[in-house]
mmCIF file of C-alpha atoms in Angstrom:
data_model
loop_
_atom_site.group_PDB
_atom_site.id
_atom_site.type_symbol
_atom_site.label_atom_id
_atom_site.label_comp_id
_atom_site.label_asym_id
_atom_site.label_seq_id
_atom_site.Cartn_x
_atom_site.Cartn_y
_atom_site.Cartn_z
ATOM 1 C CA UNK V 46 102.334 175.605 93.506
ATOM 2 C CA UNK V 47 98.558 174.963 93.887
ATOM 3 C CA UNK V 48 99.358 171.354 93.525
ATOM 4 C CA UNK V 49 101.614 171.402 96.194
ATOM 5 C CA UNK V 50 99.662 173.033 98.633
ATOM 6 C CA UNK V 51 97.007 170.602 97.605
ATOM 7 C CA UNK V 52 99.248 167.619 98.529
ATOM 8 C CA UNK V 53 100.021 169.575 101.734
ATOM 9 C CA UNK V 54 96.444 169.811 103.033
ATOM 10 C CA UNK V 55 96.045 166.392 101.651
ATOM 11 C CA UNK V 56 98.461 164.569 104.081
ATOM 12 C CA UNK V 57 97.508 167.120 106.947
ATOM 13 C CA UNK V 58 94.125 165.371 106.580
ATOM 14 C CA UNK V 59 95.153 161.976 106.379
ATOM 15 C CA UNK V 60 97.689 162.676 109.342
ATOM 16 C CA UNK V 61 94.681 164.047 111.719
ATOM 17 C CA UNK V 62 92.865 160.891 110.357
ATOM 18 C CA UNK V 63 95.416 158.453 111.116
ATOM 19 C CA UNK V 64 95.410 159.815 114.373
ATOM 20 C CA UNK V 65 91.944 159.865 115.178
ATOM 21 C CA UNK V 66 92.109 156.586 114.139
ATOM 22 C CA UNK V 67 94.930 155.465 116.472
ATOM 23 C CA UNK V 68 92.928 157.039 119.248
ATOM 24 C CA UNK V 69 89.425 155.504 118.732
ATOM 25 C CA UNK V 70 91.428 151.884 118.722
ATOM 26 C CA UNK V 71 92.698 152.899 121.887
ATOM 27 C CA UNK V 72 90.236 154.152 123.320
ATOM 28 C CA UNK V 73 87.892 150.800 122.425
ATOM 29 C CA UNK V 74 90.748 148.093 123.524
ATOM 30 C CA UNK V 75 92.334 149.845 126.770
ATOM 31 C CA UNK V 76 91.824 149.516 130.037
ATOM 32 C CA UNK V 77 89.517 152.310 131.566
ATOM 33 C CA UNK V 78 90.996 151.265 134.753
ATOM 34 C CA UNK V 79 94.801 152.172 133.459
ATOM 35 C CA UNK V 80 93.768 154.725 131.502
ATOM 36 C CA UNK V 81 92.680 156.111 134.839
ATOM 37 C CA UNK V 82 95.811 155.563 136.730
ATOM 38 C CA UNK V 83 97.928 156.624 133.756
ATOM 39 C CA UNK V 84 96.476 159.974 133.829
ATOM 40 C CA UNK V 85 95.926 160.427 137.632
ATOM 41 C CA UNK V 86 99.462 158.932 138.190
ATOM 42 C CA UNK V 87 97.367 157.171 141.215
ATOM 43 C CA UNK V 88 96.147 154.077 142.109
ATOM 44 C CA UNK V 89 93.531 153.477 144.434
ATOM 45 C CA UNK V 90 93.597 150.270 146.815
ATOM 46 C CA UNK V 91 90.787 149.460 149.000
ATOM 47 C CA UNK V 92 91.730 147.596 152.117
ATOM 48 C CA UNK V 93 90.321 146.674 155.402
ATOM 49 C CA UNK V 94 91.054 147.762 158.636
ATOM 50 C CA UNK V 95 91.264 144.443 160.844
ATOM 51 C CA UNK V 96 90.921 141.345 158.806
ATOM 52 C CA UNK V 97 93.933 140.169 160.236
ATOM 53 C CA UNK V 98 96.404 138.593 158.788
ATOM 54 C CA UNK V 99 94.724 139.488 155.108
ATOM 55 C CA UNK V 100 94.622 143.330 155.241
ATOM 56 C CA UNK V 101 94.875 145.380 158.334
ATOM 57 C CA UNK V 102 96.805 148.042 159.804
ATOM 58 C CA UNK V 103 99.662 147.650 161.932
ATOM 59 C CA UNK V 104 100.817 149.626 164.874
ATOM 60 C CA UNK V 105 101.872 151.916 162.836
ATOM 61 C CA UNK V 106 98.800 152.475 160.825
ATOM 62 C CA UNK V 107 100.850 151.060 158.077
ATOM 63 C CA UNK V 108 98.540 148.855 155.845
ATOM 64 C CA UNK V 109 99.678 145.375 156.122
ATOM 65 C CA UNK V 110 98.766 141.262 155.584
ATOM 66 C CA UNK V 111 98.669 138.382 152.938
ATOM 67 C CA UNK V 112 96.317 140.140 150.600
ATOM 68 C CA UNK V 113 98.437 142.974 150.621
ATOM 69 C CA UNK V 114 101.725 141.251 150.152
ATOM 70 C CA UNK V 115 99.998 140.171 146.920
ATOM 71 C CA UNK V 116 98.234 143.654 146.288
ATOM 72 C CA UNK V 117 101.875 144.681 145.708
ATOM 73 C CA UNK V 118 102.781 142.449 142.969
ATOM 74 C CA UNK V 119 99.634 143.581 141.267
ATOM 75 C CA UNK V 120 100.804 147.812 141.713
ATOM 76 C CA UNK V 121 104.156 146.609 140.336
ATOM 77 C CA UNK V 122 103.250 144.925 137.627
ATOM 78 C CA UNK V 123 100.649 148.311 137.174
ATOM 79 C CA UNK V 124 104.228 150.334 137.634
ATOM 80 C CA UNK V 125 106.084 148.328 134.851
ATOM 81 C CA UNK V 126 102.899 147.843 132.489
ATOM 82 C CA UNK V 127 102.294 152.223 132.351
ATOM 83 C CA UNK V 128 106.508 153.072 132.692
ATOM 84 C CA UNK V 129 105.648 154.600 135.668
ATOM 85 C CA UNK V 130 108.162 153.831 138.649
ATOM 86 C CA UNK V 131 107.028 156.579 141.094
ATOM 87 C CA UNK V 132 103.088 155.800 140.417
ATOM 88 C CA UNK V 133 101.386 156.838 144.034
ATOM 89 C CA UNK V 134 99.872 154.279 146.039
ATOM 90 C CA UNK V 135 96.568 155.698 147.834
ATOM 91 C CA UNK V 136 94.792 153.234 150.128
ATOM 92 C CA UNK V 137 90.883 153.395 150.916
ATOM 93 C CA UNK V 138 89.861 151.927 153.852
ATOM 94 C CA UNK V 139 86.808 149.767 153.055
ATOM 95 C CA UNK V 140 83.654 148.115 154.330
ATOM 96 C CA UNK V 141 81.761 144.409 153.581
ATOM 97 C CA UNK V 142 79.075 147.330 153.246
ATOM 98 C CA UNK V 143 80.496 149.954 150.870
ATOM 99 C CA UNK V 144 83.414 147.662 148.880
ATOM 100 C CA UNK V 145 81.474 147.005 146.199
ATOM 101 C CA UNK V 146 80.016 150.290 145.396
ATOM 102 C CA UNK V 147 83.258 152.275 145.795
ATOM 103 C CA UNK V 148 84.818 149.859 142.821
ATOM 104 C CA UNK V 149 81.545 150.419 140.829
ATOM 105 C CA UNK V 150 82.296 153.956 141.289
ATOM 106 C CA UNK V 151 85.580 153.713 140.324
ATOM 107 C CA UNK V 152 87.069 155.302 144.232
ATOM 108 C CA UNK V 153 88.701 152.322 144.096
ATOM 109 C CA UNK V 154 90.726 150.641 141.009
ATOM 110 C CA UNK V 155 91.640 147.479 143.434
ATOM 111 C CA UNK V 156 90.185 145.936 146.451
ATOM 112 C CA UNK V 157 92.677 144.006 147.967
ATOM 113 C CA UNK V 158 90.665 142.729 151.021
ATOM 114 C CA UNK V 159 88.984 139.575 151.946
ATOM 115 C CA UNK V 160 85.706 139.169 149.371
ATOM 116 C CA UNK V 161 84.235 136.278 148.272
ATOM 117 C CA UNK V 162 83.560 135.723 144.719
ATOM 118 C CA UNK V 163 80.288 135.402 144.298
ATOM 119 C CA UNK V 164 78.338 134.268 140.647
ATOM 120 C CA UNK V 165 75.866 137.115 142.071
ATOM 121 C CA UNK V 166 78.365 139.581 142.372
ATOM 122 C CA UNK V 167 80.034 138.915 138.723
ATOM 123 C CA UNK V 168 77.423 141.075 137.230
ATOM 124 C CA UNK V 169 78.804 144.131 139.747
ATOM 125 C CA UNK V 170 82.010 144.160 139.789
ATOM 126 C CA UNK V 171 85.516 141.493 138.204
ATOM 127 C CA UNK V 172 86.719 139.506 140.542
ATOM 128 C CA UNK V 173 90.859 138.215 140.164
ATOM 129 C CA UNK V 174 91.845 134.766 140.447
ATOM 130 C CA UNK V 175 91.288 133.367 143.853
ATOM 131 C CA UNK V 176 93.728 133.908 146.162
ATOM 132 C CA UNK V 177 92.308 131.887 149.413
ATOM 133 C CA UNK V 178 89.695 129.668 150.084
ATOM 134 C CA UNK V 179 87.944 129.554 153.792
ATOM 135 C CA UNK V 180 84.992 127.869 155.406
ATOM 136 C CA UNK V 181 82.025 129.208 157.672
ATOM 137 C CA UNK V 182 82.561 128.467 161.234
ATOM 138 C CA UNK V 183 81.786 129.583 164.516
ATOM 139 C CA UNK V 184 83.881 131.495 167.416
ATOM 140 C CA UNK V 185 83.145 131.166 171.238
ATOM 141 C CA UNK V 186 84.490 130.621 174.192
ATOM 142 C CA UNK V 187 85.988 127.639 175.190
ATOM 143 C CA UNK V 188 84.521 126.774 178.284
ATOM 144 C CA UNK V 189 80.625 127.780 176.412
ATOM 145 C CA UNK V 190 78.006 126.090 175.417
ATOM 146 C CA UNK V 191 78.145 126.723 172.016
ATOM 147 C CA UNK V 192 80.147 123.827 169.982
ATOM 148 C CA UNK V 193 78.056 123.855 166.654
ATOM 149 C CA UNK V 194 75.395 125.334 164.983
ATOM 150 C CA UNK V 195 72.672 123.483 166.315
ATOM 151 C CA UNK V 196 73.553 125.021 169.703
ATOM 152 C CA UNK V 197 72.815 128.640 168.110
ATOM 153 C CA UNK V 198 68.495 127.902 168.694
ATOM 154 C CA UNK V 199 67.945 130.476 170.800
ATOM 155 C CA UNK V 200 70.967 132.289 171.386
ATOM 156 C CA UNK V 201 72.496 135.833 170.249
ATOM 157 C CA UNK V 202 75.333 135.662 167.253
ATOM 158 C CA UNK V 203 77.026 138.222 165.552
ATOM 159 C CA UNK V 204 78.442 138.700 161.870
ATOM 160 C CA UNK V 205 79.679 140.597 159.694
ATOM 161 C CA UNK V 206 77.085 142.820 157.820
ATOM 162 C CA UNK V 207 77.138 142.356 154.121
ATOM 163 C CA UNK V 208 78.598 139.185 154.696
ATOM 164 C CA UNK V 209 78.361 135.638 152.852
ATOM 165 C CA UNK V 210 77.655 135.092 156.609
ATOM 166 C CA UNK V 211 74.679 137.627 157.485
ATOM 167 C CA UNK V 212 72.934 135.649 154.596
ATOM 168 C CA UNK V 213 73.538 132.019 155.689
ATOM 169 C CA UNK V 214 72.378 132.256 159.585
ATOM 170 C CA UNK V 215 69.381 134.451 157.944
ATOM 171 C CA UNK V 216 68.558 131.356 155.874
ATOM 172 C CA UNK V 217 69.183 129.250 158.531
ATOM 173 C CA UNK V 218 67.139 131.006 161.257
ATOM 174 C CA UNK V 219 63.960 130.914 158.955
ATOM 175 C CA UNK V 220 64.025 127.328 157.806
ATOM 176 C CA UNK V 221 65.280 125.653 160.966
ATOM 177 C CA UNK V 222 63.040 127.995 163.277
ATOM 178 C CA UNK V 223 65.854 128.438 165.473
ATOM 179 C CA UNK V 224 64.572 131.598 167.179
ATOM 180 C CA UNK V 225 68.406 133.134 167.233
ATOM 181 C CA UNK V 226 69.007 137.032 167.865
ATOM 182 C CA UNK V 227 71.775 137.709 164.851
ATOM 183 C CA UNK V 228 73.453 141.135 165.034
ATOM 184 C CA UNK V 229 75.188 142.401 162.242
ATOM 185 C CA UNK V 230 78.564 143.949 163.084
ATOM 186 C CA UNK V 231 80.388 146.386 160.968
ATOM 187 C CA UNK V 232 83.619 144.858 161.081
ATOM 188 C CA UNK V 233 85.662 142.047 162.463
ATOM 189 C CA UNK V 234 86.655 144.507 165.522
ATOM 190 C CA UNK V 235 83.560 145.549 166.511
ATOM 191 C CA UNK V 236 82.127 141.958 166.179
ATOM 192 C CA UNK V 237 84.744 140.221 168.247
ATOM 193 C CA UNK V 238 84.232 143.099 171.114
ATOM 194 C CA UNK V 239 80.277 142.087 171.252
ATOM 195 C CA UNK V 240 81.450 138.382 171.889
ATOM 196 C CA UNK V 241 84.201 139.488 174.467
ATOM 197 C CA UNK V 242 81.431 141.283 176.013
ATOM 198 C CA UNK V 243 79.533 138.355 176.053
ATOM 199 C CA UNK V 244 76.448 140.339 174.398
ATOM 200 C CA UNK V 245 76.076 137.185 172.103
ATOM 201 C CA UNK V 246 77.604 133.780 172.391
ATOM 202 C CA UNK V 247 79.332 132.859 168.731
ATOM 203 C CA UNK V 248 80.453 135.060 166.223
ATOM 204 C CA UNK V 249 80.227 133.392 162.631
ATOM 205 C CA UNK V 250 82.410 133.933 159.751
ATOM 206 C CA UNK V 251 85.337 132.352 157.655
ATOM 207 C CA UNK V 252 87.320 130.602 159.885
ATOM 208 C CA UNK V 253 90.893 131.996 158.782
ATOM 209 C CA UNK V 254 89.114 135.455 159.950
ATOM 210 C CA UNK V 255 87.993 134.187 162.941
ATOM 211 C CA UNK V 256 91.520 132.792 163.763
ATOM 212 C CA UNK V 257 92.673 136.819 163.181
ATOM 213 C CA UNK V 258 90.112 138.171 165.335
ATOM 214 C CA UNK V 259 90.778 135.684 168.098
ATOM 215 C CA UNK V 260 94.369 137.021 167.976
ATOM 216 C CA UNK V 261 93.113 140.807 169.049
ATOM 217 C CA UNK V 262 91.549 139.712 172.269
ATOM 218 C CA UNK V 263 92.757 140.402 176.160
ATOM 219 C CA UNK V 264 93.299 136.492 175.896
ATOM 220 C CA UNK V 265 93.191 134.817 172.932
ATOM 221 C CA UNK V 266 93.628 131.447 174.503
ATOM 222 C CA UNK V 267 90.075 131.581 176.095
ATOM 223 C CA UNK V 268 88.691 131.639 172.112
ATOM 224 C CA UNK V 269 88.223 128.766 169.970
ATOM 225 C CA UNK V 270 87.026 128.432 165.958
ATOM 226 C CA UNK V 271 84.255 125.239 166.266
ATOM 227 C CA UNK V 272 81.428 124.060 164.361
ATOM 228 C CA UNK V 273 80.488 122.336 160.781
ATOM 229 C CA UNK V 274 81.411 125.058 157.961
ATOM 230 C CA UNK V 275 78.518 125.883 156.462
ATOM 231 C CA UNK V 276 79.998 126.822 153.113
ATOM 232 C CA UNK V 277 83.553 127.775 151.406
ATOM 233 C CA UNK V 278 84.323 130.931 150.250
ATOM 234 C CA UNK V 279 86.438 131.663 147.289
ATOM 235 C CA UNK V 280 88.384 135.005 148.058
ATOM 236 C CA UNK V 281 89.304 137.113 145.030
ATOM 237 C CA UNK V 282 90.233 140.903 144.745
ATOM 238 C CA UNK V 283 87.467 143.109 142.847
ATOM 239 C CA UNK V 284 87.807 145.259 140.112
ATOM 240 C CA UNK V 285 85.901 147.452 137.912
ATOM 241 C CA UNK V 286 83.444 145.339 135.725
ATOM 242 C CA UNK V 287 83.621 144.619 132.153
ATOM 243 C CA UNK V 288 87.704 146.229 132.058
ATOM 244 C CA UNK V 289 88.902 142.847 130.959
ATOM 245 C CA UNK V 290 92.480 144.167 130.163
ATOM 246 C CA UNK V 291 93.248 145.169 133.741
ATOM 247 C CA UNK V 292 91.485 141.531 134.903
ATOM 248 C CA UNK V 293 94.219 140.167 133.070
ATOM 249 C CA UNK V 294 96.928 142.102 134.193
ATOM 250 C CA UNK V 295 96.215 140.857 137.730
ATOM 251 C CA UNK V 296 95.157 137.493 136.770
ATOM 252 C CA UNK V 297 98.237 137.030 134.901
ATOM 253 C CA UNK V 298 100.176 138.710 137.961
ATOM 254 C CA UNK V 299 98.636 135.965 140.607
ATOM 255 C CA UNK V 300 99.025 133.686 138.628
ATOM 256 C CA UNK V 301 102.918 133.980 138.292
ATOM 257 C CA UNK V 302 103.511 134.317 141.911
ATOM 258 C CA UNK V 303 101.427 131.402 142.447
ATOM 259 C CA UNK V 304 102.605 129.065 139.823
ATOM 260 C CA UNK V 305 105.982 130.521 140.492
ATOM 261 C CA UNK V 306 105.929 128.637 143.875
ATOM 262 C CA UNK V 307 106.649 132.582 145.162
ATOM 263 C CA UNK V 308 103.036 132.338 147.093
ATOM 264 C CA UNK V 309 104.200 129.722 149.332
ATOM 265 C CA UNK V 310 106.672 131.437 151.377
ATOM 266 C CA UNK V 311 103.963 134.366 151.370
ATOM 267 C CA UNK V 312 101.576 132.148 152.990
ATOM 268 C CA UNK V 313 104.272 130.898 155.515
ATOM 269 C CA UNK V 314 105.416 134.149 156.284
ATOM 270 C CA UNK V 315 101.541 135.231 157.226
ATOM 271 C CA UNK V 316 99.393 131.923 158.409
ATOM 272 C CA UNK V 317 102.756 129.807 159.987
ATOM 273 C CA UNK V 318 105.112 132.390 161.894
ATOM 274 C CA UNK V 319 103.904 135.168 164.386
ATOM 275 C CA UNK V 320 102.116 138.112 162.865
ATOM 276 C CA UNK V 321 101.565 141.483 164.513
ATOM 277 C CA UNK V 322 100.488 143.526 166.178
ATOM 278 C CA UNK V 323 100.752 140.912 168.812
ATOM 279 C CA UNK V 324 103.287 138.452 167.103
ATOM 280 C CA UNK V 325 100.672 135.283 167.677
ATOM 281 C CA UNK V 326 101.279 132.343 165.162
ATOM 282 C CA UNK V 327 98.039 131.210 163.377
ATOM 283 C CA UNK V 328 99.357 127.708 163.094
ATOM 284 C CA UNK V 329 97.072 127.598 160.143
ATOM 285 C CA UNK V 330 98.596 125.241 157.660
ATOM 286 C CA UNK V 331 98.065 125.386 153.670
ATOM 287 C CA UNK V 332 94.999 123.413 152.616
ATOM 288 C CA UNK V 333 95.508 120.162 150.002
ATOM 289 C CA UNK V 334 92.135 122.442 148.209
ATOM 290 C CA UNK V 335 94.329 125.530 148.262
ATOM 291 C CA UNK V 336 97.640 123.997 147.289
ATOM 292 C CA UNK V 337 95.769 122.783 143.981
ATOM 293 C CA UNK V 338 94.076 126.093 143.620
ATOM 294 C CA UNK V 339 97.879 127.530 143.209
ATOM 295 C CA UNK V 340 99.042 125.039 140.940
ATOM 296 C CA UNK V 341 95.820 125.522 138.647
ATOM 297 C CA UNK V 342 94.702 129.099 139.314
ATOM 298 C CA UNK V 343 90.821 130.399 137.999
ATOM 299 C CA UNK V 344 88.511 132.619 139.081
ATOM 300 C CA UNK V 345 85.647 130.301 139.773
ATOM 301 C CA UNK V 346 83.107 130.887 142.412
ATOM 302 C CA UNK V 347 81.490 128.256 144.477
ATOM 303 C CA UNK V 348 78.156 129.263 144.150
#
C-alpha cells in the first residue's frame, strides 16, 4: 500500500515536471508576438491614413491599398498558424512619428504601412522582407520653377516628419548652404495641402507616394514628380524586435506570394488600373530592380 502511494506521488511529480518542462521550452522558442495574439484572440495592424495606394482609407473609412492587400496574407497565414479562423483584426492608425514606438510597445504586432528599412532602425524594431522599393524625388507644379534640387536654394519645401526625407534635405541644406525653409508635415495630406496652398514650392518624398498624393488634389494634372532621387528606399513591414519566429512567419508569407508570381497581379491591380477614392491610374509600371527583388526576396536595407 505505502509503495503504491509512493509510486503515485512519484509520477504526480514527474507529470508536474514534464510539464513545467514542456512550458519553459515553449515559453523560450515561441513567438511573444503569437503568444500575444493567441491569448488576446487580436491582432493589431498599424496602418496609415493617406499613403495612397499603400495603406489608406477609402470612402468608406475602410482600410485599403497594396500594403494591405499583402497585410492580409500575413493575418491569414497568423489565422491558419494559431487554428484560429475568427481571430479579430484591429487596425491602428499610425504616424512616420509614433510607428516605431507603438511596435516597440507592442500596440501594434504589424505595421503594414510604407517604412523604410533602415540598418539604424534594425536595432528597434524587425523589419519583413521588402515589399517595394522607391526613390526620393520632388513634387511641384508644373508650370514652377522648381525642376530639381538645385532649384530648392532658397525656397520653402515640405516633408514628411520622421521621414528618410526630413533627414536628407537637412543634410543637404547644411552642406550645400542652400538657405531652404523645410517644414515638416505630419502626413502625406497635410503636406500636399501646404504645396496646394502654395506655402512652399516642392514637397519631397518617395516618388510612388508622391504619385498618391498628387492623386488627392482639386487637379491632379497641374502636379508633376521631378528631380534626381536622392536615395532608394527599401519598404518593409515592422515588427516587434528580436521575435524571430513571427519574422519568419511573414517572411515566409511574402515570400510565397511573391515567388508565387501572386504579387504581380497585386501590383497591377494597385500601381496600373484606377484606384480610389478618385479612380486615377498611377501608370506606374513594375521596376526591372523590383521585379528581381520578387524573384529573390531579403530583407536588406540600402543603407
Amino acid at each position: 500500500m505505502i509503495k503504491m502511494q509512493l509510486t503515485g506521488v512519484m509520477r504526480g511529480v514527474l507529470g508536474v515536471a514534464m510539464t513545467l518542462a514542456a512550458g519553459a521550452a515553449l515559453a523560450q522558442g515561441a513567438s511573444e508576438t503569437l503568444q500575444k495574439i493567441d491569448s488576446s484572440g487580436v491582432i493589431s495592424i498599424g496602418h496609415r491614413e493617406t499613403s495612397i495606394p499603400f495603406s489608406y482609407y477609402d470612402n468608406n473609412q475602410k482600410v485599403v491599398g497594396y500594403s494591405q492587400d499583402l497585410c492580409n496574407k500575413v493575418v491569414d497565414a497568423v489565422k491558419t498558424r494559431l487554428k484560429k479562423p475568427d481571430l479579430q483584426v484591429r487596425f491602428i492608425p499610425v504616424t512616420s512619428q509614433n510607428r516605431i514606438a507603438l511596435v516597440q510597445n507592442g500596440t501594434v504586432d504589424i505595421e503594414c504601412g510604407v517604412t523604410t528599412n533602415l540598418k539604424a532602425r534594425q536595432a528597434q524594431v524587425n523589419f519583413s522582407n521588402t515589399f517595394f522599393v522607391a526613390g526620393t524625388r520632388l513634387l511641384v507644379n508644373k508650370n514652377g520653377a522648381v525642376k530639381d534640387f538645385p532649384d530648392l536654394a532658397g525656397k520653402s519645401v515640405v516633408t514628411n516628419a520622421g521621414t528618410t526625407s526630413e533627414r536628407i534635405l537637412s543634410k543637404m541644406n547644411n552642406e550645400k548652404k542652400m538657405n531652404m525653409n523645410v517644414i515638416s508635415g505630419k502626413d502625406y495630406g497635410e503636406s500636399f495641402v501646404m504645396l496646394q496652398s502654395g506655402r512652399v514650392q516642392a514637397f519631397m518624398m518617395d516618388d510612388v507616394l508622391l504619385a498618391g498624393a498628387r492623386t488627392m488634389g482639386r487637379n491632379p494634372d497641374d502636379w508633376v514628380v521631378t528631380g534626381t532621387p536622392q536615395s532608394f528606399e527599401a519598404y518593409g513591414f515592422m515588427m516587434k524586435h528580436g521575435d524571430a519566429e513571427f519574422k519568419k512567419l511573414v517572411d515566409d508569407t511574402l515570400a510565397g506570394v511573391m515567388k508565387s508570381g501572386e504579387i504581380n497581379a497585386m501590383y497591377k491591380k494597385w500601381f496600373e488600373t484606377p484606384v480610389p477614392p478618385k479612380n486615377i491610374n498611377f501608370n506606374f509600371p513594375m521596376s526591372e530592380q523590383l521585379k528581381q527583388l520578387y524573384a529573390n526576396p531579403n530583407d536588406k536595407a540600402f543603407e
